[in-house]
Amino acid sequence: MNIIIAIIVITAIISLAALNNSSIFEKYKFSVGAITQRKEYIRLLSAGFLHADLMHLAFNMLTLYFFGPIVLEGFGNIGFILIYFGSIILGNLFSLFIYQKQPWYSAIGASGGVSGILFAAIALYPAIKIFIFFIPIGIPGFIFGLLYFSYSVYMMLNPSQHDNIGHAAHLGGAFFGLVYAVLNQPSAAIANSLYIGIMALPLIYLSYEIFVRKRIG
């Protein structure tokens, strides 16, 4: 649990500092142009310590706090760290791939890492109840996963100029957490294969749209 608290505290300190100093945002946010043209690869990780506002920060850190212990118990400190930071990096790499022709695209937030932790937990316990604001009934984890992936895929394929959510980073992070859990807990993955397969349906469709129809990327 100490590693979770440490990440929350460090992320909060850096995020709050950046909220009061725009130069920190500009130097460390995810930026396609800065990464591809100036090779500032640190942004693939550093963007995970920045947030747009207190609500954004609180939502991510609360999710990490509640679901982190499940992943910590299932994979230990090293596994937790690999999932969290690996999901941030892979989520941003996926964003880089998707938006490589848009050098102006930028993003911030730990959502990729948090998504990785959340979906690693769901892979272990597909029936885990997930509560969403204003909905008093818990949603089974695999149903939430299906809805989450479906919405993210839809928004990626039908982008809105008013949408400020980094769906690609969310998907990339969630995918990393899910795959890590499957590879490192194969017995649980086999037992939960039906639920994992249901969740993965939107990802299969997205792969078809990207690599076969070339709709995005």
CSV table of C-alpha atoms in Angstrom, one decimal:
chain,number,residue,atom,x,y,z
A,1,MET,CA,0.0,0.0,0.0
A,2,ASN,CA,2.9,2.3,0.6
A,3,ILE,CA,3.8,2.4,-3.1
A,4,ILE,CA,0.3,3.5,-3.9
A,5,ILE,CA,0.4,6.3,-1.4
A,6,ALA,CA,3.8,7.3,-2.7
A,7,ILE,CA,2.6,7.6,-6.3
A,8,ILE,CA,-0.5,9.5,-5.3
A,9,VAL,CA,1.5,12.0,-3.2
A,10,ILE,CA,4.2,12.5,-5.8
A,11,THR,CA,1.6,12.9,-8.6
A,12,ALA,CA,-0.4,15.4,-6.5
A,13,ILE,CA,2.7,17.5,-5.7
A,14,ILE,CA,3.8,17.7,-9.3
A,15,SER,CA,0.3,18.3,-10.6
A,16,LEU,CA,-0.3,21.1,-8.2
A,17,ALA,CA,3.1,22.6,-9.0
A,18,ALA,CA,2.2,22.5,-12.7
A,19,LEU,CA,-1.2,24.1,-12.1
A,20,ASN,CA,0.7,27.1,-10.7
A,21,ASN,CA,3.4,27.1,-13.4
A,22,SER,CA,2.4,26.8,-17.0
A,23,SER,CA,6.0,26.3,-18.1
A,24,ILE,CA,6.0,22.8,-16.3
A,25,PHE,CA,3.0,21.9,-18.4
A,26,GLU,CA,4.7,23.0,-21.6
A,27,LYS,CA,7.9,21.2,-20.9
A,28,TYR,CA,6.5,17.8,-19.7
A,29,LYS,CA,3.1,17.3,-21.3
A,30,PHE,CA,2.6,14.7,-24.0
A,31,SER,CA,3.2,16.5,-27.3
A,32,VAL,CA,3.4,14.7,-30.6
A,33,GLY,CA,5.5,17.5,-32.2
A,34,ALA,CA,8.0,17.6,-29.3
A,35,ILE,CA,8.4,13.8,-29.2
A,36,THR,CA,8.7,13.2,-33.0
A,37,GLN,CA,10.6,16.3,-33.9
A,38,ARG,CA,12.7,17.0,-30.9
A,39,LYS,CA,12.9,13.5,-29.5
A,40,GLU,CA,11.7,14.5,-26.1
A,41,TYR,CA,10.7,10.9,-25.1
A,42,ILE,CA,10.5,11.8,-21.4
A,43,ARG,CA,7.1,13.2,-22.2
A,44,LEU,CA,5.8,9.7,-22.7
A,45,LEU,CA,6.1,9.2,-18.9
A,46,SER,CA,6.1,12.7,-17.5
A,47,ALA,CA,2.7,13.5,-18.8
A,48,GLY,CA,1.3,11.0,-16.4
A,49,PHE,CA,2.2,13.3,-13.5
A,50,LEU,CA,0.3,16.3,-14.8
A,51,HIS,CA,-3.4,17.0,-14.6
A,52,ALA,CA,-5.7,19.7,-16.0
A,53,ASP,CA,-7.4,20.5,-12.7
A,54,LEU,CA,-8.2,19.3,-9.2
A,55,MET,CA,-11.2,17.2,-10.3
A,56,HIS,CA,-9.1,15.4,-13.0
A,57,LEU,CA,-6.4,14.7,-10.4
A,58,ALA,CA,-8.8,13.6,-7.7
A,59,PHE,CA,-10.7,11.2,-10.0
A,60,ASN,CA,-7.5,9.5,-11.2
A,61,MET,CA,-6.0,9.2,-7.7
A,62,LEU,CA,-9.2,8.0,-6.1
A,63,THR,CA,-9.5,5.2,-8.7
A,64,LEU,CA,-5.9,4.3,-8.1
A,65,TYR,CA,-6.4,4.2,-4.4
A,66,PHE,CA,-9.4,1.9,-4.5
A,67,PHE,CA,-8.2,-0.5,-7.2
A,68,GLY,CA,-4.5,-0.4,-6.6
A,69,PRO,CA,-4.6,-2.8,-3.6
A,70,ILE,CA,-6.2,-5.5,-5.7
A,71,VAL,CA,-3.4,-5.3,-8.2
A,72,LEU,CA,-0.8,-5.0,-5.5
A,73,GLU,CA,-2.1,-8.2,-3.9
A,74,GLY,CA,-2.2,-10.1,-7.2
A,75,PHE,CA,1.2,-9.0,-8.6
A,76,GLY,CA,3.2,-7.5,-5.8
A,77,ASN,CA,5.1,-4.2,-5.8
A,78,ILE,CA,7.1,-4.8,-8.9
A,79,GLY,CA,4.1,-6.0,-10.9
A,80,PHE,CA,2.1,-3.0,-9.7
A,81,ILE,CA,4.9,-0.6,-10.8
A,82,LEU,CA,5.3,-2.3,-14.2
A,83,ILE,CA,1.5,-2.2,-14.8
A,84,TYR,CA,1.1,1.5,-13.7
A,85,PHE,CA,4.1,3.0,-15.5
A,86,GLY,CA,4.0,0.6,-18.4
A,87,SER,CA,0.3,1.5,-19.0
A,88,ILE,CA,1.2,5.3,-19.0
A,89,ILE,CA,4.0,4.7,-21.5
A,90,LEU,CA,2.1,2.3,-23.8
A,91,GLY,CA,-1.0,4.5,-23.6
A,92,ASN,CA,1.0,7.5,-24.8
A,93,LEU,CA,2.8,5.4,-27.4
A,94,PHE,CA,-0.6,4.4,-28.8
A,95,SER,CA,-1.6,8.1,-28.9
A,96,LEU,CA,1.6,8.9,-30.7
A,97,PHE,CA,0.8,6.2,-33.3
A,98,ILE,CA,-2.7,7.4,-33.7
A,99,TYR,CA,-1.9,11.1,-33.9
A,100,GLN,CA,1.5,11.0,-35.5
A,101,LYS,CA,0.3,13.2,-38.4
A,102,GLN,CA,-1.0,15.8,-36.0
A,103,PRO,CA,2.1,17.4,-34.4
A,104,TRP,CA,-0.1,19.9,-32.5
A,105,TYR,CA,-1.9,17.1,-30.5
A,106,SER,CA,-1.1,17.2,-26.8
A,107,ALA,CA,-2.4,15.5,-23.6
A,108,ILE,CA,-1.8,15.2,-19.9
A,109,GLY,CA,-3.0,12.9,-17.1
A,110,ALA,CA,-2.4,9.6,-15.4
A,111,SER,CA,-5.5,8.0,-16.9
A,112,GLY,CA,-3.5,5.5,-19.0
A,113,GLY,CA,-1.8,4.2,-15.9
A,114,VAL,CA,-5.0,4.2,-13.9
A,115,SER,CA,-6.8,2.4,-16.7
A,116,GLY,CA,-4.1,-0.2,-16.7
A,117,ILE,CA,-4.5,-0.8,-12.9
A,118,LEU,CA,-8.3,-0.9,-13.2
A,119,PHE,CA,-8.3,-3.5,-16.0
A,120,ALA,CA,-5.7,-5.6,-14.4
A,121,ALA,CA,-8.0,-5.8,-11.4
A,122,ILE,CA,-11.0,-6.6,-13.6
A,123,ALA,CA,-9.0,-9.4,-15.3
A,124,LEU,CA,-8.4,-11.0,-11.9
A,125,TYR,CA,-12.0,-10.4,-10.7
A,126,PRO,CA,-14.4,-9.9,-13.7
A,127,ALA,CA,-17.4,-9.8,-11.4
A,128,ILE,CA,-16.0,-7.0,-9.2
A,129,LYS,CA,-18.5,-4.3,-8.6
A,130,ILE,CA,-17.7,-0.9,-10.0
A,131,PHE,CA,-19.7,2.1,-8.9
A,132,ILE,CA,-20.0,5.2,-11.2
A,133,PHE,CA,-21.1,8.6,-9.9
A,134,PHE,CA,-24.9,9.0,-9.6
A,135,ILE,CA,-25.5,5.3,-10.2
A,136,PRO,CA,-26.3,3.5,-6.9
A,137,ILE,CA,-26.0,0.0,-8.3
A,138,GLY,CA,-22.5,-1.6,-8.9
A,139,ILE,CA,-21.8,-2.7,-12.4
A,140,PRO,CA,-19.9,-6.0,-12.9
A,141,GLY,CA,-16.3,-5.3,-14.0
A,142,PHE,CA,-16.5,-7.1,-17.3
A,143,ILE,CA,-19.7,-5.2,-18.3
A,144,PHE,CA,-18.0,-1.9,-17.3
A,145,GLY,CA,-15.0,-3.0,-19.4
A,146,LEU,CA,-17.2,-3.7,-22.4
A,147,LEU,CA,-18.9,-0.3,-22.1
A,148,TYR,CA,-15.6,1.5,-21.5
A,149,PHE,CA,-13.9,0.0,-24.5
A,150,SER,CA,-17.0,0.5,-26.7
A,151,TYR,CA,-17.3,4.1,-25.8
A,152,SER,CA,-13.6,4.8,-26.2
A,153,VAL,CA,-13.5,3.1,-29.6
A,154,TYR,CA,-16.6,5.0,-30.8
A,155,MET,CA,-15.1,8.3,-29.7
A,156,MET,CA,-11.8,7.5,-31.5
A,157,LEU,CA,-13.6,6.6,-34.7
A,158,ASN,CA,-16.0,9.6,-34.4
A,159,PRO,CA,-13.9,12.4,-32.9
A,160,SER,CA,-15.5,15.6,-31.6
A,161,GLN,CA,-13.8,18.9,-31.5
A,162,HIS,CA,-15.3,19.5,-28.0
A,163,ASP,CA,-14.0,16.2,-26.6
A,164,ASN,CA,-10.9,16.7,-24.4
A,165,ILE,CA,-10.5,13.1,-23.3
A,166,GLY,CA,-7.4,11.1,-24.5
A,167,HIS,CA,-9.2,8.0,-25.5
A,168,ALA,CA,-6.2,6.5,-27.2
A,169,ALA,CA,-4.1,6.7,-24.0
A,170,HIS,CA,-7.0,5.2,-22.0
A,171,LEU,CA,-7.3,2.3,-24.4
A,172,GLY,CA,-3.5,1.7,-24.6
A,173,GLY,CA,-3.2,1.7,-20.9
A,174,ALA,CA,-6.2,-0.5,-20.3
A,175,PHE,CA,-4.9,-2.9,-22.9
A,176,PHE,CA,-1.5,-3.1,-21.2
A,177,GLY,CA,-3.0,-3.8,-17.8
A,178,LEU,CA,-5.3,-6.5,-19.2
A,179,VAL,CA,-2.6,-8.3,-21.2
A,180,TYR,CA,-0.1,-8.1,-18.3
A,181,ALA,CA,-2.7,-9.7,-16.0
A,182,VAL,CA,-3.5,-12.4,-18.5
A,183,LEU,CA,0.2,-13.3,-19.1
A,184,ASN,CA,1.1,-13.3,-15.4
A,185,GLN,CA,-2.0,-15.0,-14.1
A,186,PRO,CA,-2.8,-17.6,-16.8
A,187,SER,CA,-4.9,-19.8,-14.6
A,188,ALA,CA,-7.2,-16.8,-13.7
A,189,ALA,CA,-7.2,-15.8,-17.4
A,190,ILE,CA,-8.4,-19.2,-18.5
A,191,ALA,CA,-11.1,-19.3,-15.8
A,192,ASN,CA,-12.2,-15.8,-16.8
A,193,SER,CA,-11.7,-16.2,-20.6
A,194,LEU,CA,-15.3,-15.7,-21.5
A,195,TYR,CA,-15.5,-12.4,-19.6
A,196,ILE,CA,-12.1,-11.2,-21.0
A,197,GLY,CA,-13.3,-12.2,-24.5
A,198,ILE,CA,-16.5,-10.1,-24.1
A,199,MET,CA,-14.5,-7.1,-23.0
A,200,ALA,CA,-12.0,-7.5,-25.9
A,201,LEU,CA,-14.7,-7.3,-28.7
A,202,PRO,CA,-14.4,-3.5,-29.2
A,203,LEU,CA,-10.6,-3.8,-29.3
A,204,ILE,CA,-10.8,-6.4,-32.1
A,205,TYR,CA,-13.1,-4.1,-34.0
A,206,LEU,CA,-10.8,-1.2,-33.5
A,207,SER,CA,-7.9,-3.2,-34.8
A,208,TYR,CA,-9.9,-4.0,-37.9
A,209,GLU,CA,-10.6,-0.3,-38.4
A,210,ILE,CA,-7.0,0.8,-37.9
A,211,PHE,CA,-5.1,-1.9,-39.7
A,212,VAL,CA,-7.5,-3.1,-42.4
A,213,ARG,CA,-9.7,-0.1,-43.2
A,214,LYS,CA,-7.0,2.5,-42.3
A,215,ARG,CA,-9.6,4.8,-40.8
A,216,ILE,CA,-7.3,6.3,-38.3
A,217,GLY,CA,-3.5,6.4,-37.7
